[in-house]
Tab-separated table of C-alpha atoms in Angstrom:
chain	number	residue	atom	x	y	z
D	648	UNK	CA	13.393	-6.819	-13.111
D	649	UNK	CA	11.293	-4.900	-10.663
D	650	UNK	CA	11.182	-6.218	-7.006
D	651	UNK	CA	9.608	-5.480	-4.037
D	652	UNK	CA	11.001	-5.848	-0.517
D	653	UNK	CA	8.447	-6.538	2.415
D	654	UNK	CA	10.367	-6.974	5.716
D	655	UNK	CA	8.928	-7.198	8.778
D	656	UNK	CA	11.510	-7.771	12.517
D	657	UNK	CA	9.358	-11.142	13.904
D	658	UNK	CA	7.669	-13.758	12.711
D	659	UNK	CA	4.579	-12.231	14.450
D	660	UNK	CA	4.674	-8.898	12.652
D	661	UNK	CA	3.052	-9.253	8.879
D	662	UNK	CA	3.865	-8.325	5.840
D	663	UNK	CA	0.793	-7.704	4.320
D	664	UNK	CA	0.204	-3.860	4.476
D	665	UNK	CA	3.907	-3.339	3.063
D	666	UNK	CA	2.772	-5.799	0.150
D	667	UNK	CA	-0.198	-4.028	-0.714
D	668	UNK	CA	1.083	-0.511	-0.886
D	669	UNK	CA	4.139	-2.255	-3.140
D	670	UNK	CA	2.093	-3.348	-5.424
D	671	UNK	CA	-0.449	-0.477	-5.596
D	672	UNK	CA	2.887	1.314	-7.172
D	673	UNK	CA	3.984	-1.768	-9.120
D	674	UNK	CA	1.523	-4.468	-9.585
D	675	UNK	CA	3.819	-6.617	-11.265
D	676	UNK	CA	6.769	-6.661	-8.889
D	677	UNK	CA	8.403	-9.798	-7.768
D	678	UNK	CA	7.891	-9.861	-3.892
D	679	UNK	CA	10.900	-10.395	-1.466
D	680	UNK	CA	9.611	-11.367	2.193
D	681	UNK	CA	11.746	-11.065	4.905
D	682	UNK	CA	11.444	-11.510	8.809
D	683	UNK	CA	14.777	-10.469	9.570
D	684	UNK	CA	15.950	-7.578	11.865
D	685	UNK	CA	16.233	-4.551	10.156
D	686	UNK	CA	19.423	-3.116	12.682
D	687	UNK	CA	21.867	-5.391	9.781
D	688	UNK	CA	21.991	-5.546	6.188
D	689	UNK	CA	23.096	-9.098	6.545
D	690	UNK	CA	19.947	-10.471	6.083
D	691	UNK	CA	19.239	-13.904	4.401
D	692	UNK	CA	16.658	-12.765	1.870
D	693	UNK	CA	17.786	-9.041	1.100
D	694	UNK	CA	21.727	-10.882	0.507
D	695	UNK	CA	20.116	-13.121	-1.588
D	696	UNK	CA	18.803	-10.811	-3.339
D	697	UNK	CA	21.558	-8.638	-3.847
D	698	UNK	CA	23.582	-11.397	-5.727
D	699	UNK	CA	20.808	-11.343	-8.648
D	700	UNK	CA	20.598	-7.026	-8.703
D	701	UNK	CA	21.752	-6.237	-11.794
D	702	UNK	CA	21.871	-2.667	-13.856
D	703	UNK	CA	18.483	-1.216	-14.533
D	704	UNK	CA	16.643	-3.510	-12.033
D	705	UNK	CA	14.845	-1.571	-9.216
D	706	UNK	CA	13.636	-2.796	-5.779
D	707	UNK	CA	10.592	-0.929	-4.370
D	708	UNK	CA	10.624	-0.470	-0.678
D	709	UNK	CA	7.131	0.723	1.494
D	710	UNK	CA	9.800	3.097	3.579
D	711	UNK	CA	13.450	3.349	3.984
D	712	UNK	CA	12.535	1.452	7.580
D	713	UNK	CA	12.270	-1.303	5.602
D	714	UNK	CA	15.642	-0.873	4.022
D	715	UNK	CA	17.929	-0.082	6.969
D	716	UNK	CA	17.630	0.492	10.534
D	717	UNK	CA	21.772	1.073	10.607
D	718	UNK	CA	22.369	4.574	9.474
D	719	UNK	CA	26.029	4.145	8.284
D	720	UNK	CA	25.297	0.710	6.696
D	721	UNK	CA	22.305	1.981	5.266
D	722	UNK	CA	23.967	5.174	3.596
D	723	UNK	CA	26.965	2.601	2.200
D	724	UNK	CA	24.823	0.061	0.693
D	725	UNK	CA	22.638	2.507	-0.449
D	726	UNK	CA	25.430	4.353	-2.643
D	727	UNK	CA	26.630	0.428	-4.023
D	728	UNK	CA	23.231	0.169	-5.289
D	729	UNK	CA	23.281	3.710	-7.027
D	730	UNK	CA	26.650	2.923	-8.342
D	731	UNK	CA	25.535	-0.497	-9.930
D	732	UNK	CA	22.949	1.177	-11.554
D	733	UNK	CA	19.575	-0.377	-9.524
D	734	UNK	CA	17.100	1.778	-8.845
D	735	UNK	CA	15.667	2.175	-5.172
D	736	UNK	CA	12.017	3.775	-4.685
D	737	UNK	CA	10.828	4.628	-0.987
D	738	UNK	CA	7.129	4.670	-1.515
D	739	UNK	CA	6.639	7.148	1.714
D	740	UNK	CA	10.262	8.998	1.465
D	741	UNK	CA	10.318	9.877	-2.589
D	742	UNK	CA	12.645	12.356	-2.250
D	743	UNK	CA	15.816	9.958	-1.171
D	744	UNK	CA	14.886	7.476	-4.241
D	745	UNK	CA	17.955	7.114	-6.194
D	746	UNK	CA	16.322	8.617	-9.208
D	747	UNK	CA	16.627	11.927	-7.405
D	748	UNK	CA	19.734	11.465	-6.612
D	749	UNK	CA	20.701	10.929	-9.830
D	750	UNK	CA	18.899	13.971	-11.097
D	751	UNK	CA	21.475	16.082	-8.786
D	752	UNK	CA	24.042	14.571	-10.171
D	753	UNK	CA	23.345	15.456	-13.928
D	754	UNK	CA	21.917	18.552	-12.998
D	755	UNK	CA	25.268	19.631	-11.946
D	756	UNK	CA	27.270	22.556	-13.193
D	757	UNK	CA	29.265	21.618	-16.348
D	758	UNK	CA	30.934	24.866	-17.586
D	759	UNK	CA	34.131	25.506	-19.237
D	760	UNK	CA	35.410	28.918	-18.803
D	761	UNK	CA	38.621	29.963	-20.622
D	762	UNK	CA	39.080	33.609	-20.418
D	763	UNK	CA	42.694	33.431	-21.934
D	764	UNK	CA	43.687	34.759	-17.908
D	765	UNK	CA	44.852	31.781	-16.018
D	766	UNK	CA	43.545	33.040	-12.721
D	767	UNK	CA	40.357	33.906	-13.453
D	768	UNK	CA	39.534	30.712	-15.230
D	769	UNK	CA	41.107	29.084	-12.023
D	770	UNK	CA	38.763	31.111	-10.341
D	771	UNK	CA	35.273	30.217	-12.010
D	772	UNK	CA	36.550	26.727	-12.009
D	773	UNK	CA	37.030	26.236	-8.490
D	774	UNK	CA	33.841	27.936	-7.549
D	775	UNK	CA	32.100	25.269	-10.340
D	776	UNK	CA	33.729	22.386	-8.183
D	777	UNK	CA	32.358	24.294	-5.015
D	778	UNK	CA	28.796	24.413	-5.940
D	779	UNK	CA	28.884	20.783	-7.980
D	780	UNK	CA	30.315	19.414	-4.258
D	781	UNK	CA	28.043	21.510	-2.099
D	782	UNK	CA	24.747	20.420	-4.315
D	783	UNK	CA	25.662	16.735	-4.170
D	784	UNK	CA	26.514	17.125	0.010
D	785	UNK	CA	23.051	18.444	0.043
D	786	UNK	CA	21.361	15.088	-1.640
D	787	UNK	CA	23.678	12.883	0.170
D	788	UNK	CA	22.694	14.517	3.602
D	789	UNK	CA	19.004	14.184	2.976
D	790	UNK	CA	19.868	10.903	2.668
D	791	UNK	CA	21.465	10.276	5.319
D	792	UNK	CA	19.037	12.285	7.646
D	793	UNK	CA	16.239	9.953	6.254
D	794	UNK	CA	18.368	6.587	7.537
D	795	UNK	CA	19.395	7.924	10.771
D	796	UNK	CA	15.597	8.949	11.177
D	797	UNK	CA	14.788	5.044	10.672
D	798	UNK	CA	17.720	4.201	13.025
D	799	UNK	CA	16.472	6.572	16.476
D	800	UNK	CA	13.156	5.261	15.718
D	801	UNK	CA	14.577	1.497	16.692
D	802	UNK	CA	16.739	3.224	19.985
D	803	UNK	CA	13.605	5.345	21.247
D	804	UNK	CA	11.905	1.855	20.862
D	805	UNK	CA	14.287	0.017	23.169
D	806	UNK	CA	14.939	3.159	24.923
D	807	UNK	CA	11.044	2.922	25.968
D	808	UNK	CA	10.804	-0.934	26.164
D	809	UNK	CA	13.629	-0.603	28.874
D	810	UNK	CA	12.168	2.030	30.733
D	811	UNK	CA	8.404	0.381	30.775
D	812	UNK	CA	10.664	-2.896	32.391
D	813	UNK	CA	12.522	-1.208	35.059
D	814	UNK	CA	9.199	0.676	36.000
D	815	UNK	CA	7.646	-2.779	35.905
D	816	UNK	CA	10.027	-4.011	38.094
D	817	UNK	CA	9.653	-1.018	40.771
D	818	UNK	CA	6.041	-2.400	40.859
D	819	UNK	CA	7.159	-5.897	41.352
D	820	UNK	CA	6.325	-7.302	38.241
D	821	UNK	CA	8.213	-10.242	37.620
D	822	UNK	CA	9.829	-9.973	34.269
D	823	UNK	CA	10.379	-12.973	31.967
D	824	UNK	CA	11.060	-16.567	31.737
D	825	UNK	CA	11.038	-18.417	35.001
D	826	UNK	CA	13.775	-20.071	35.737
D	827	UNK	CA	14.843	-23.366	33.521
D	828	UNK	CA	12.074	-22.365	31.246
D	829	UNK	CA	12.073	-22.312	27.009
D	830	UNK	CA	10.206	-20.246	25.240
D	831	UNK	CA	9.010	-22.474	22.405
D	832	UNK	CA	8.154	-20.514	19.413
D	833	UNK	CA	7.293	-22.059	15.574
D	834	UNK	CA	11.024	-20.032	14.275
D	835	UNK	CA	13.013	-22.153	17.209
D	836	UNK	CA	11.066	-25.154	16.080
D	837	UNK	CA	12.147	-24.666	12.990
D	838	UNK	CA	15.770	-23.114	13.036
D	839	UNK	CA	16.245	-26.765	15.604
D	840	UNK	CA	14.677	-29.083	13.331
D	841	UNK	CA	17.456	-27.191	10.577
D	842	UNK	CA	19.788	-27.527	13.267
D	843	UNK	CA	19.568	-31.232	14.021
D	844	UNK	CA	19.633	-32.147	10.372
D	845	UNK	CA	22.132	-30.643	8.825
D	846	UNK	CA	24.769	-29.435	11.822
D	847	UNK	CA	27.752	-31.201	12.416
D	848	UNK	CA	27.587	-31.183	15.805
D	849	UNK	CA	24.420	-33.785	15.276
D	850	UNK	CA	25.465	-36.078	12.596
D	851	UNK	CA	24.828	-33.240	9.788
D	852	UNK	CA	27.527	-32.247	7.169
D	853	UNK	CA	27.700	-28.735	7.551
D	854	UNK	CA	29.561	-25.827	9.666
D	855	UNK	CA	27.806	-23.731	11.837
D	856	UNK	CA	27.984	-20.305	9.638
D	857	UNK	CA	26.486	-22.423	7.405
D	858	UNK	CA	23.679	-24.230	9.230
D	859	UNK	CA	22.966	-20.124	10.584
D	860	UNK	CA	22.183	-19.093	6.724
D	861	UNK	CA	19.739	-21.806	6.393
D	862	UNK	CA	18.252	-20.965	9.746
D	863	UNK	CA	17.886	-17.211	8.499
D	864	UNK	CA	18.304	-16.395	12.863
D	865	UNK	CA	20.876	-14.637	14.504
D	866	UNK	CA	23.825	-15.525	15.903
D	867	UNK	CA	22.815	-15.540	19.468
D	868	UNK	CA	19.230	-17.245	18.736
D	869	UNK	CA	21.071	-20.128	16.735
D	870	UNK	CA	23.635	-21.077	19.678
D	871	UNK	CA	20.853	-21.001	21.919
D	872	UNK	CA	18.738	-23.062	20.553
D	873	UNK	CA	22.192	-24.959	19.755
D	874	UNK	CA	23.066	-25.225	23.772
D	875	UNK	CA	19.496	-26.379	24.057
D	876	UNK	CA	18.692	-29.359	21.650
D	877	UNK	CA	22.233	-30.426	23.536
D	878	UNK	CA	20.877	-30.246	27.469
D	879	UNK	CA	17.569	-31.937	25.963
D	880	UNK	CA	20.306	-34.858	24.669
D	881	UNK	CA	22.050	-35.255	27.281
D	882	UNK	CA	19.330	-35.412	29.894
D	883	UNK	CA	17.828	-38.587	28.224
């Protein structure tokens, strides 16, 4: 199966572009949409799709943004995949898909030297190993480099957002919510309306980890919006 991943951070951001260029390399690839944060691989859609991966699939990605935000989770999941035999392609980073990487590795050394002198063949060997490890360091830290590229994007991002709001407030520009009021957006409608039917808490049958998967929020946004469907109860 070939798949393509399209994930965008909010509900406002869209998907579309990402799609397009997707299918402009594959026009027959199943499409994966996700509005997820990109900062955690434990995202609804992308660990749904994980569980159906199998050897020889390959999931198309418009950048390795798209993929991981998290530079150490990023460079572990990424070597699971390689290892399980799915193919990733980074449509504007070609040179970290795993079919490079995989190139390295059977482009490595493989020589047998027997001399009939123990030390020298010792010697060739070791400096075999040497080059084989230094070669594969190399592709691994391109890797690597590409992922923690993707991750100080998102902290020079927050980095600036922060600054522009203290500056803002220097100015006195009132920043955020008043006071007592909710921000009412169509995901909290929705992640409540999941909330009230199925939690526990409200007459549902399930847990809260549980209710949280079907919400497909965060942890933080789902006890929120948890703390507030129970002050609207209890003020009626």
């Amino acid at each position: 199966m070939i798949y393509g991943y399209a994930r965008v951070s909010t509900q406002h951001q869209r998907l579309s572009r990402q799609i397009t260029n997707i299918l402009d390399v594959e026009p027959n690839a199943v499409i994966i949409k996700e509005h997820y944060t990109g900062t955690t691989l434990e995202r609804p859609a992308w660990t749904q799709l994980v569980r159906k991966l199998a050897e020889g699939d390959t999931v198309i990605f418009d950048s390795v943004s798209r993929f991981a935000r998290n530079a150490k989770e990023g460079f572990e999941e990424y070597k699971k995949m390689f290892e399980l035999g799915v193919n990733l392609v980074f449509i504007n980073e070609p040179l970290i898909n795993t079919s490079v990487f995989a190139a390295t590795r059977n482009n490595l050394l493989h020589i047998s030297v027997e001399t009939g002198n123990e030390a020298v063949d010792e010697f060739f060997s070791g400096n075999i190993a040497l080059i084989n490890k230094f070669l594969m360091s190399l592709a691994e830290e391109q890797i690597k480099k590409a992922l923690e590229q993707s991750e100080k994007e998102v902290s020079d991002l927050h980095s600036r957002i922060s600054q522009g709001m203290r500056e803002a407030k220097k100015n006195g520009t009132k920043i955020g919510l008043s006071q007592g009021t909710t921000l009412i957006t169509k995901k909290s409608l929705q992640c409540k309306s999941i909330i009230q039917k199925h939690c526990k808490d409200f007459g549902g049958s399930l847990e809260d980890p549980d209710v949280m998967k079907l919400c497909g929020c965060s942890r933080n946004s789902y006890y929120k919006y948890k703390r507030e469907l129970k002050s609207k109860s209890n003020t009626k």
